[in-house]
């Protein structure tokens, strides 16, 4: 359904990831001509696909699974038969053993031993009968549901490796968002071969673009441009001019120099600290201070090309062993065979979580490839002699960090930015929320509908523990000439 562009409306979308591209495409399909400003050369943001010597690398491993019919339609319309169903297989490496995930009862009992299994069961019963009265931290939230012993085995080691902070500092809100649907009962059903199909982390099959997630977002970009919108790559937003509570212009640094575009509406996916820092005139000192306290966890993917077509059967492996720095390993050939640039090789992603500027982040690519090769060998997944070559992709601001003070600082920033009448923030970094890809897309759709028909939709309600939203209300769908 389309309609003529609103006279004088100039929408600028900051960021060419899932949320920004979804917003822009929805606007285009309804007659608007937005401008998308993307800092990188390729589209997809945190869900882009990188290439190296003909091999493709997904930065993070992105499953295309959703309960939203509208999101599913967008995916299907963009790629058609190039969006293919894939079986899911993953394991956990712990105590020098590989455990299937979801955990299998007999396997786990055998490898941990009957005595330890009994202790885990007793620990769970104790947690159910005498739960912690407080549930502020990740440790308290998980222990109340799974018991202290299972928490220490399978939650604490990996979580602290990923986030770089103690589970006593990480907030319960993160657990409530990411693992709220998983319980001992659902894990037991999955272990017995009867997983709940709507538990996102336990699904047995998902869709995946034949050439990686970047294939999806490049298709979105082509659709936007075919409908009259513009996608500007390699361009960094350096300032947002405002008059009172309205953003009036966006300054952008491009290879051709700095330019400023007037705007009537802004949809931003950039990290909230960056958005606040770029407001002109400057935001109040307390808002700037709170924005600086919103932290992120960064990561880097060391891509290895292994001279072996059938390396191991998993899509990905979680590495809980604290003696290894790698946290997760992606086997891209098992996501899609076409990710491999050669029939005789397998592209592997060794994921290391770190902080931008720290020792690991600053290591040379040569050192990181050597580290990843040693650890792949130590895991028994390949020999160093089979690694042909490697590359490194650094991903800053990948995961919003739910530390002990994030909620109060986010509240300050959210209240201030929320007063900007024509600027909406969406997506993972725009909301400082660890959203899934489809949730980010839903926030983009909501923002577009707010521009089109002043629907008053609350993008913060998507993937909120108390006000969960999977669909756009029908009342927010514009009619051909029904804008207000």
Short mmCIF file of C-alpha atoms in Angstrom, two decimals, residues 169 171 293-295 402-410:
data_model
loop_
_atom_site.label_atom_id
_atom_site.label_comp_id
_atom_site.label_asym_id
_atom_site.label_seq_id
_atom_site.Cartn_x
_atom_site.Cartn_y
_atom_site.Cartn_z
CA UNK A 169 27.29 -6.76 38.87
CA UNK A 171 21.67 -6.91 36.29
CA UNK A 293 28.10 5.94 31.84
CA UNK A 294 26.12 3.76 29.40
CA UNK A 295 28.68 1.08 28.63
CA UNK A 402 23.47 -4.03 31.93
CA UNK A 403 25.80 -3.10 34.78
CA UNK A 404 24.90 -1.99 38.28
CA UNK A 405 24.15 1.63 37.34
CA UNK A 406 22.88 1.37 33.77
CA UNK A 407 19.16 1.66 34.64
CA UNK A 408 19.41 5.02 36.39
CA UNK A 409 21.63 6.50 33.67
CA UNK A 410 19.42 5.12 30.91
#
